[in-house]
Coordinates of C-alpha atoms (C1' of nucleotides) in Angstrom, one line a residue:
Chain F
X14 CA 152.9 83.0 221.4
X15 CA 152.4 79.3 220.7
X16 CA 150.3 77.0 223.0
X17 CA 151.9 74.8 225.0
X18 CA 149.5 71.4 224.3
X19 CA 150.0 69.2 227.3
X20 CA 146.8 67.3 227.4
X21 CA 148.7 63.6 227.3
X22 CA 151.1 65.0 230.2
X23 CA 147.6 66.4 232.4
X24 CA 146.1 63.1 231.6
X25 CA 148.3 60.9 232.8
X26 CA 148.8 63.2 235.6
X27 CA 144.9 62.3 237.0
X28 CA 145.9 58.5 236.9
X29 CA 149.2 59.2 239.4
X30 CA 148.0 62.1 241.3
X31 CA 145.3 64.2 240.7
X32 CA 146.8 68.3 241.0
X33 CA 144.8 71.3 241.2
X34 CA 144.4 73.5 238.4
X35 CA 146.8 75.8 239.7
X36 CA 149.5 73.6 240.0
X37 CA 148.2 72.4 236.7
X38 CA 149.1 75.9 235.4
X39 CA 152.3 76.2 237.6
X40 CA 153.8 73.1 235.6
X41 CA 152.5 74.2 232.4
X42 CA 154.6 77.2 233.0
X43 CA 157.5 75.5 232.9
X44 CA 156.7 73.2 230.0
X45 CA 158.6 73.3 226.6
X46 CA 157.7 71.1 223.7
X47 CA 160.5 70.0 222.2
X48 CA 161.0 67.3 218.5
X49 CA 163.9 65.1 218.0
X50 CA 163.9 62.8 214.8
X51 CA 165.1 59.5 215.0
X52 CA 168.5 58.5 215.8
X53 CA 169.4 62.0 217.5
X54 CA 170.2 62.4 221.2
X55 CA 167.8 64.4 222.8
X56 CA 170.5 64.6 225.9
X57 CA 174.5 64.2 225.3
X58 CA 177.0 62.1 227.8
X59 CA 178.8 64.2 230.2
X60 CA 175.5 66.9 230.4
X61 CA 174.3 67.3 234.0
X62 CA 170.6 66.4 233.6
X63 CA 168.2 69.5 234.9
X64 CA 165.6 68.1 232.9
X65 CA 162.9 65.6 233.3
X66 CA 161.2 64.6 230.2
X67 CA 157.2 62.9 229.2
X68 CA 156.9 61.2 226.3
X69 CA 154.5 62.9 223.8
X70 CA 154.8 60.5 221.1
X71 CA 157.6 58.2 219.8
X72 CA 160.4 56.2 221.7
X73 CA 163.4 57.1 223.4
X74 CA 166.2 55.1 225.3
X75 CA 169.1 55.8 227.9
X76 CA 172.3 54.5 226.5
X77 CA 175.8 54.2 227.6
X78 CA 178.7 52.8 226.5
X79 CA 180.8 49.9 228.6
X80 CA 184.3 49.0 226.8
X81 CA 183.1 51.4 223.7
X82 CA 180.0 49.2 223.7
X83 CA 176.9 50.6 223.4
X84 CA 174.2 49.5 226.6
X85 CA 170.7 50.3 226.8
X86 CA 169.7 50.7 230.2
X87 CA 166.1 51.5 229.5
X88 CA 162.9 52.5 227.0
X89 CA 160.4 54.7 227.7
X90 CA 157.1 54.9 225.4
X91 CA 154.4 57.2 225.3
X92 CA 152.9 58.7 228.5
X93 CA 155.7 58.0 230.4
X94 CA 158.5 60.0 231.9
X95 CA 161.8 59.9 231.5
X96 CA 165.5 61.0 233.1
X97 CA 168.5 60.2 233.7
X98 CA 168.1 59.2 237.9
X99 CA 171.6 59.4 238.3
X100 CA 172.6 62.5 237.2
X101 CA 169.2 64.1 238.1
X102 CA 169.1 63.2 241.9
X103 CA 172.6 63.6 242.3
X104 CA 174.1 66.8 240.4
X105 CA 176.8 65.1 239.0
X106 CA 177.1 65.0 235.0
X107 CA 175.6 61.5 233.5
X108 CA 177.8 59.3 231.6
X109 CA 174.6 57.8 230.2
X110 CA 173.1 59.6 227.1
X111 CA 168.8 59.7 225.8
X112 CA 168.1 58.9 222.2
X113 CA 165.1 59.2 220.3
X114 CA 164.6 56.0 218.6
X115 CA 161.3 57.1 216.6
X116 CA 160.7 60.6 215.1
X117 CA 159.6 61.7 218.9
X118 CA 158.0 64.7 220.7
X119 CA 158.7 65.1 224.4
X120 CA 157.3 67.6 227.0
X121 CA 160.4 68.9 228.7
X122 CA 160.3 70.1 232.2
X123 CA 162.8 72.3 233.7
X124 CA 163.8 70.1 237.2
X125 CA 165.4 73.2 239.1
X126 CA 161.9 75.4 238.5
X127 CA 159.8 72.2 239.5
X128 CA 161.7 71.6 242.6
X129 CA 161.2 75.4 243.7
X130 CA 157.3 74.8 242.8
X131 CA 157.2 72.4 245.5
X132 CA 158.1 74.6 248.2
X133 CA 154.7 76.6 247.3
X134 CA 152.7 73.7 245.5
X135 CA 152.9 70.4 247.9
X136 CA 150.6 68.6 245.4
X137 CA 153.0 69.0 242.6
X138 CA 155.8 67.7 244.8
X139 CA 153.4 64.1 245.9
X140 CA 152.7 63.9 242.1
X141 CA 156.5 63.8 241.4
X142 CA 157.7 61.7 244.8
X143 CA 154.8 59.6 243.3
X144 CA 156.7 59.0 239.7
X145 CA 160.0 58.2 241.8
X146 CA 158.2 55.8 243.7
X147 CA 156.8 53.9 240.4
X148 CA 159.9 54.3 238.7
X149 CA 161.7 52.4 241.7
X150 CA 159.3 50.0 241.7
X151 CA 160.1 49.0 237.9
X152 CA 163.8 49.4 238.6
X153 CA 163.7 46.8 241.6
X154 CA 161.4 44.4 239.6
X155 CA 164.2 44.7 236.8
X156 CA 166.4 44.0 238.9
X157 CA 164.7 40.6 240.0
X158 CA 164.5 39.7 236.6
X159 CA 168.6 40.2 235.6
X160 CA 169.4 38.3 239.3
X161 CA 168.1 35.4 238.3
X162 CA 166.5 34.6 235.1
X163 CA 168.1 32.8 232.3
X164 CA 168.3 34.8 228.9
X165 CA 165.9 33.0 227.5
X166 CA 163.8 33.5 230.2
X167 CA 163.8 37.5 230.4
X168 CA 163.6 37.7 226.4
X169 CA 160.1 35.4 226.8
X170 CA 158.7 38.1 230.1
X171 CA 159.6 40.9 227.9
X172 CA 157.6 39.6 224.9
X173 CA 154.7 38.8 227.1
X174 CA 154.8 42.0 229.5
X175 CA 156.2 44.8 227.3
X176 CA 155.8 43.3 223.4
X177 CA 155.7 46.7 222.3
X178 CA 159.4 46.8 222.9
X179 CA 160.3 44.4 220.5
X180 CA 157.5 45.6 218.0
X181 CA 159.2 49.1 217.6
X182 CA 162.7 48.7 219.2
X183 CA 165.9 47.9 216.7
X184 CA 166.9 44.4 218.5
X185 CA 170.5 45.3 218.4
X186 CA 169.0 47.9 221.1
X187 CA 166.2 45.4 222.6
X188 CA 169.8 42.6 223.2
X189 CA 172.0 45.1 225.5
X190 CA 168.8 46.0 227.7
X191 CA 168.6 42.3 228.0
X192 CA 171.8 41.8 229.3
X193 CA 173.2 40.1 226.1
X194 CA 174.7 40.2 222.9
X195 CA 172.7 40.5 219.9
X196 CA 173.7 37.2 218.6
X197 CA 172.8 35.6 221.6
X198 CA 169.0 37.3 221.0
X199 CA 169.5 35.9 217.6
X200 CA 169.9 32.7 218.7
X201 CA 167.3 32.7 221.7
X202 CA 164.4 34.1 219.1
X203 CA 165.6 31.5 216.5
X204 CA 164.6 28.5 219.0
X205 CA 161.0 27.3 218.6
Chain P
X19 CA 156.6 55.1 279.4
X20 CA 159.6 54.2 277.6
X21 CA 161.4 56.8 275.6
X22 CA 162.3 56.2 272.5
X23 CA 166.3 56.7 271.4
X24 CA 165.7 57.6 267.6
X25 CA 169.1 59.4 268.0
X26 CA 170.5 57.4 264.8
X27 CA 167.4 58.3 262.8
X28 CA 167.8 61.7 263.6
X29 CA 171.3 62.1 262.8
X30 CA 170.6 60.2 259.6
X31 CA 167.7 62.7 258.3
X32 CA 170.1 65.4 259.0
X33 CA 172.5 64.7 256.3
X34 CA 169.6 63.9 253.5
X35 CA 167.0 66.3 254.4
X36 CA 166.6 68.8 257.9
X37 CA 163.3 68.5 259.4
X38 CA 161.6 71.0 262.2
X39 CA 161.7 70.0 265.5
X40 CA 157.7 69.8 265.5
X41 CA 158.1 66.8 262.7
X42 CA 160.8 65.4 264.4
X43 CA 158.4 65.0 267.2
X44 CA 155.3 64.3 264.5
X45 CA 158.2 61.5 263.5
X46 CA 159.1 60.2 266.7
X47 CA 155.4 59.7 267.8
X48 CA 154.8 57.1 264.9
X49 CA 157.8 55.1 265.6
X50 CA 158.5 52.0 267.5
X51 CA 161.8 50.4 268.3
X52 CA 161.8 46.5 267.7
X53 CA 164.4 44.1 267.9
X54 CA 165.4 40.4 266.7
X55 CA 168.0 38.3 266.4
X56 CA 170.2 36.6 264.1
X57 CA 168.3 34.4 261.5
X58 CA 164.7 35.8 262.5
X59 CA 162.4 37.1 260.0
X60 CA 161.5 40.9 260.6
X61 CA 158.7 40.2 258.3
X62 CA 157.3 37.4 256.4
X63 CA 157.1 36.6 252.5
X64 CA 152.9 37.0 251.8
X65 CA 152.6 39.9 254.4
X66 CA 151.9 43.2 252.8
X67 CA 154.2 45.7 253.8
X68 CA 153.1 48.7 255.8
X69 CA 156.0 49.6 257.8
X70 CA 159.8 51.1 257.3
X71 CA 162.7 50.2 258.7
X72 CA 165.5 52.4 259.7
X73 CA 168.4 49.8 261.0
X74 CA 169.5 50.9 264.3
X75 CA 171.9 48.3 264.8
X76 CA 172.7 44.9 262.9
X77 CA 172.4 44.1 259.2
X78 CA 169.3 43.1 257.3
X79 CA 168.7 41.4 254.3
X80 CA 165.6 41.0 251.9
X81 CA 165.0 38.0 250.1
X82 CA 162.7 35.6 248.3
X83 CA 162.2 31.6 246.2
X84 CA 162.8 31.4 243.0
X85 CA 162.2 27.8 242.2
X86 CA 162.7 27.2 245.8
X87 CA 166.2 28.9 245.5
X88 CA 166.7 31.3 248.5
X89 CA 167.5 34.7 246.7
X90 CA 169.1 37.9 248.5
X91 CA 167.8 40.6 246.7
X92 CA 169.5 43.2 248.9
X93 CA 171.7 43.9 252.3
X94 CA 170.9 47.0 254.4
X95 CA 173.6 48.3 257.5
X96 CA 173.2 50.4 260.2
X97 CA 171.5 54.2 259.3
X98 CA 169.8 52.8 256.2
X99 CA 166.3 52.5 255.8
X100 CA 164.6 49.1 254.4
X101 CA 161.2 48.5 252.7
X102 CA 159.5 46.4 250.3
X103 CA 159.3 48.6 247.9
X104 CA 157.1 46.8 245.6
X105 CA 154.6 46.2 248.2
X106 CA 154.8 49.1 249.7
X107 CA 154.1 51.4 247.1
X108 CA 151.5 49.1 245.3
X109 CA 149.6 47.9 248.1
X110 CA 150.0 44.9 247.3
X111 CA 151.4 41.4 249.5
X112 CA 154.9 41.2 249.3
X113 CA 156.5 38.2 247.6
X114 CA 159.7 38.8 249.7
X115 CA 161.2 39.1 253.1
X116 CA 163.1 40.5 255.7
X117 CA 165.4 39.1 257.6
X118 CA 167.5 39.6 260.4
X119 CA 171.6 38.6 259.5
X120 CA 172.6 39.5 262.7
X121 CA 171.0 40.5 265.9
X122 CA 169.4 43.5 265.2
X123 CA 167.8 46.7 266.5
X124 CA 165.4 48.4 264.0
X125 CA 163.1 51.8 264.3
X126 CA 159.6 50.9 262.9
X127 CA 157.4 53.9 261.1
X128 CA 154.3 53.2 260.6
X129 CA 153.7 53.6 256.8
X130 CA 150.4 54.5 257.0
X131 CA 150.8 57.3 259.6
X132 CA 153.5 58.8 257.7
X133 CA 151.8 59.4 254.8
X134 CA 149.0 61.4 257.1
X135 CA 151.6 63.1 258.6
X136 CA 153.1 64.4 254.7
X137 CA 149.2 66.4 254.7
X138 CA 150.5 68.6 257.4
X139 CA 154.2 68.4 257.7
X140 CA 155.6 69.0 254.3
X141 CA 159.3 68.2 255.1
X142 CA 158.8 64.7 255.9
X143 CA 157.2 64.5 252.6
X144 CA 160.6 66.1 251.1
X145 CA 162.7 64.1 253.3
X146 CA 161.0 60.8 252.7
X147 CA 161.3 61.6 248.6
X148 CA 164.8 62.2 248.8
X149 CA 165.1 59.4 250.7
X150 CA 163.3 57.2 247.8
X151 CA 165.7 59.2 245.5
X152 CA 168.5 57.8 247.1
X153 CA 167.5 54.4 246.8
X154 CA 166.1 54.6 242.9
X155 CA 169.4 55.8 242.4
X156 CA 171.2 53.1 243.9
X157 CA 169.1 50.7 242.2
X158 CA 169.9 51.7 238.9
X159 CA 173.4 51.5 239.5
X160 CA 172.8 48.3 240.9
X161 CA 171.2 47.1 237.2
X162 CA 174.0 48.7 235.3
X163 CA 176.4 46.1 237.2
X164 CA 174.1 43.3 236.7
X165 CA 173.3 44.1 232.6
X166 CA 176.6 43.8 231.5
X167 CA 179.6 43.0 234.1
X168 CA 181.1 39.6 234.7
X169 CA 180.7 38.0 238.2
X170 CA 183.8 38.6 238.6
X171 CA 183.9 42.4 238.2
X172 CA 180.5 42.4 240.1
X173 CA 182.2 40.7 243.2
X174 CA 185.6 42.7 243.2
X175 CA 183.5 46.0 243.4
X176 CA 181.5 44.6 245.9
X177 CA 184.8 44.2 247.7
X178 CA 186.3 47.6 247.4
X179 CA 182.9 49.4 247.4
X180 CA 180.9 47.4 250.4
X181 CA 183.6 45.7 252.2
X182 CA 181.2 44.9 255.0
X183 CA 178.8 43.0 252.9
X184 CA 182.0 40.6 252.9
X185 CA 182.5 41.3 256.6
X186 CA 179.5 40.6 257.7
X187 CA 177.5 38.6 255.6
X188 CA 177.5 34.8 255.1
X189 CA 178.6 34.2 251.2
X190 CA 175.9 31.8 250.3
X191 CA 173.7 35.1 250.9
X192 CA 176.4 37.6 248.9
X193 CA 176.1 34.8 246.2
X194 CA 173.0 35.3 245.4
X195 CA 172.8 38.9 246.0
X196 CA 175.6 39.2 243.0
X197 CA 173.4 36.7 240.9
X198 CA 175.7 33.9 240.8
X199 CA 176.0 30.1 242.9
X200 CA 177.7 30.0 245.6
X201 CA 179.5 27.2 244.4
X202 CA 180.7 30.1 241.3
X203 CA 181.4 32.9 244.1
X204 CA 183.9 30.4 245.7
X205 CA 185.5 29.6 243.0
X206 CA 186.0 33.7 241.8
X207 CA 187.0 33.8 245.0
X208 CA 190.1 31.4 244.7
X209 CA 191.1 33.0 242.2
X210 CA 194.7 34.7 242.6
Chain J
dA19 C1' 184.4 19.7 274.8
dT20 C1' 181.8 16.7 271.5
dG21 C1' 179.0 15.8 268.1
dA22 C1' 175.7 17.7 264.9
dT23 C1' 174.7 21.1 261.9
dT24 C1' 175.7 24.6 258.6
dA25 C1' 178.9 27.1 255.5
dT26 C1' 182.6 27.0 252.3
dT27 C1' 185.7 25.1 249.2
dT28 C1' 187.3 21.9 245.6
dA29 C1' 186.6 18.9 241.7
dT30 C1' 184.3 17.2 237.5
dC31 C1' 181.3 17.6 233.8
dA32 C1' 177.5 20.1 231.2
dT33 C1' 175.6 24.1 229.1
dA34 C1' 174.3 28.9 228.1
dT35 C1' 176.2 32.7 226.4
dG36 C1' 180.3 35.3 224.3
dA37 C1' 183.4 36.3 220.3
dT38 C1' 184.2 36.3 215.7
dA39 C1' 183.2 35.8 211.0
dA40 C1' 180.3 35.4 207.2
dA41 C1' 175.7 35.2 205.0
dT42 C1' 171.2 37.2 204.4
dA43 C1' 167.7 40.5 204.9
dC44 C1' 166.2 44.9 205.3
dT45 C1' 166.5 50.3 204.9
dT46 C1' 167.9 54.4 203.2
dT47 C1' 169.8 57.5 199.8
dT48 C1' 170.6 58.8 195.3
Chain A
dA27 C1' 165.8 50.7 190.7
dA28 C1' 170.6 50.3 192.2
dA29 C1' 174.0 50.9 195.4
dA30 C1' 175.4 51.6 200.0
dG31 C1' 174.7 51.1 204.5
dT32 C1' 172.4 48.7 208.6
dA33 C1' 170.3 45.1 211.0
dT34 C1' 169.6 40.3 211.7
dT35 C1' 170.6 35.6 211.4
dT36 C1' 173.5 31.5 211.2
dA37 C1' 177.7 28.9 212.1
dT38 C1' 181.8 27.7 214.7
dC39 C1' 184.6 27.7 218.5
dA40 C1' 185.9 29.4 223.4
dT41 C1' 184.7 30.2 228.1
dA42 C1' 182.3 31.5 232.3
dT43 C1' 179.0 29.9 235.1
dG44 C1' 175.7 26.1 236.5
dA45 C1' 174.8 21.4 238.6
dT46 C1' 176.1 17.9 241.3
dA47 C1' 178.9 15.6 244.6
dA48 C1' 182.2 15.2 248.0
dA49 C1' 185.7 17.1 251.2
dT50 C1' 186.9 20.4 254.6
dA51 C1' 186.0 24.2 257.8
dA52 C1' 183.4 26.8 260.9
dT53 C1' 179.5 27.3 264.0
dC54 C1' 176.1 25.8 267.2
dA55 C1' 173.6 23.0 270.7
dT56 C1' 173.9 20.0 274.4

DNA sequence: ATGATTATTTATCATATGATAAATACTTTT
DNA sequence: AAAAGTATTTATCATATGATAAATAATCAT
């Protein structure tokens, strides 16, 4: 019997919501460690998501295609959680897929037994309404940023806010979560 | 002693989440019915949001200046439920607004309260996360159209999706709200 | 009802981004 | 190290949307 190591997931837990050590145990329980190596899906389009991933180590994206044209929708890093909202929160299978774009380790953690931990750990289910909340929070603030800003505007806030993306992210990828086409990056990074 | 009619509010939490009748009441006692009419701000861009809205009656719309540009970030109809999200969940003053598009009748909870009331009623916790659910899923939705679709498709799904936005709202607000001019919304518009 | 204000459309010109193609540069595999 | 495959940049041309201004239409206040 291996031991499940989720000391970056339990950390990051005390800086959302602090959960007692049963719960602690609880989640553990339902904790598998799983290792994709770059360029593989970790989830497939048209799978219903029941799971909701942390980020161990490594990078992965959501990606779907629009007009056989690949679109990332997002990037997740280290320490932070990932799924695919629409699928997840609605039942219905996601057309979007998640790729690991580094050799990457994620703590996977089975949604249906969470949910059923909530009804007898309350903690567990503030810690997760918690994550939503932050997670909407980015998601409206993304949306700001796409209403409104020029290109050239959101490629400049992305390499001042997040400049890890474009340190470890392929730019073909970085371009579509942008809301443009690669060329157009091209072109925007080539201005001084 | 004026009762209060939170008949819509209850009917609402019915089809997202059941409560007890004891939280229902819990509910009911941290809510206030406020009204105001057409053009009148519900709250004010600085003000750090501490209440939700559930709309009663009339439309509301949230918005903000960018470069003095009036900016509809989003619309919100009867039996929806309207926050600032970003300063809600943060703590933090609010950069936005809420307005009032038409006359309108809203339910106010009081944040704060609520959140008390999740130690000891459990179900308004799980009602109140599905409820964020909801809107982190719309959200995300809402950046898939903005990432990669024209104006043009944006505004004909608008049409068949949300008729009413076109019903009811003035265009130089939908304008914004689909990240174009108005000037550009007309003229997509006249198109045959 | 009338005039004043506000919202919407139409027109013209400017510009950012898209589409396509080709040239480099960088990685990976053998 | 060479070859093959990817990723990125550069160039050219096309087009959707922006900016501005003016005309029309709708709404509001007296």
């Amino acid at each position: 019997m291996v031991l499940l190591d989720v000391q970056e997931l339990s950390d990051q837990i005390k800086t959302i919501h602090p959960i007692t050590l049963s719960s602690e145990k609880a989640l553990s329980s339902i904790c598998k460690e799983v290792a994709f190596s770059k360029g593989k899906n970790v989830q497939e389009i048209g799978h219903t998501c029941k799971t909701i991933y942390f980020v161990k180590k490594g990078v992965v994206r959501i990606y779907y295609f629009k007009d056989a044209i690949d679109i990332t929708e997002s990037f997740e890093f280290e320490n932070a959680f990932v799924a695919r909202a629409e699928s997840l929160f609605t039942g219905k299978p996601s057309r979007k897929a998640i790729q690991a774009i580094e050799n990457t380790t994620l703590i996977a953690i089975d949604s249906n037994k969470l949910f059923k931990l909530f009804d007898t750990h309350s903690d567990l289910e503030r810690l997760f309404r918690k994550i939503i909340e932050i997670s909407y929070v980015n998601t409206v603030n993304r949306i700001e940023s796409l209403q409104f800003n020029t290109a050239e505007e959101r490629y400049k806030s992305l390499l001042k806010d997040t400049p890890d993306v474009l340190k470890r992210i392929p730019l073909k990828y970085v371009a579509s979560y942008l809301g443009i086409t690669q060329v157009s990056l091209s072109r925007i990074r080539g201005v001084k």
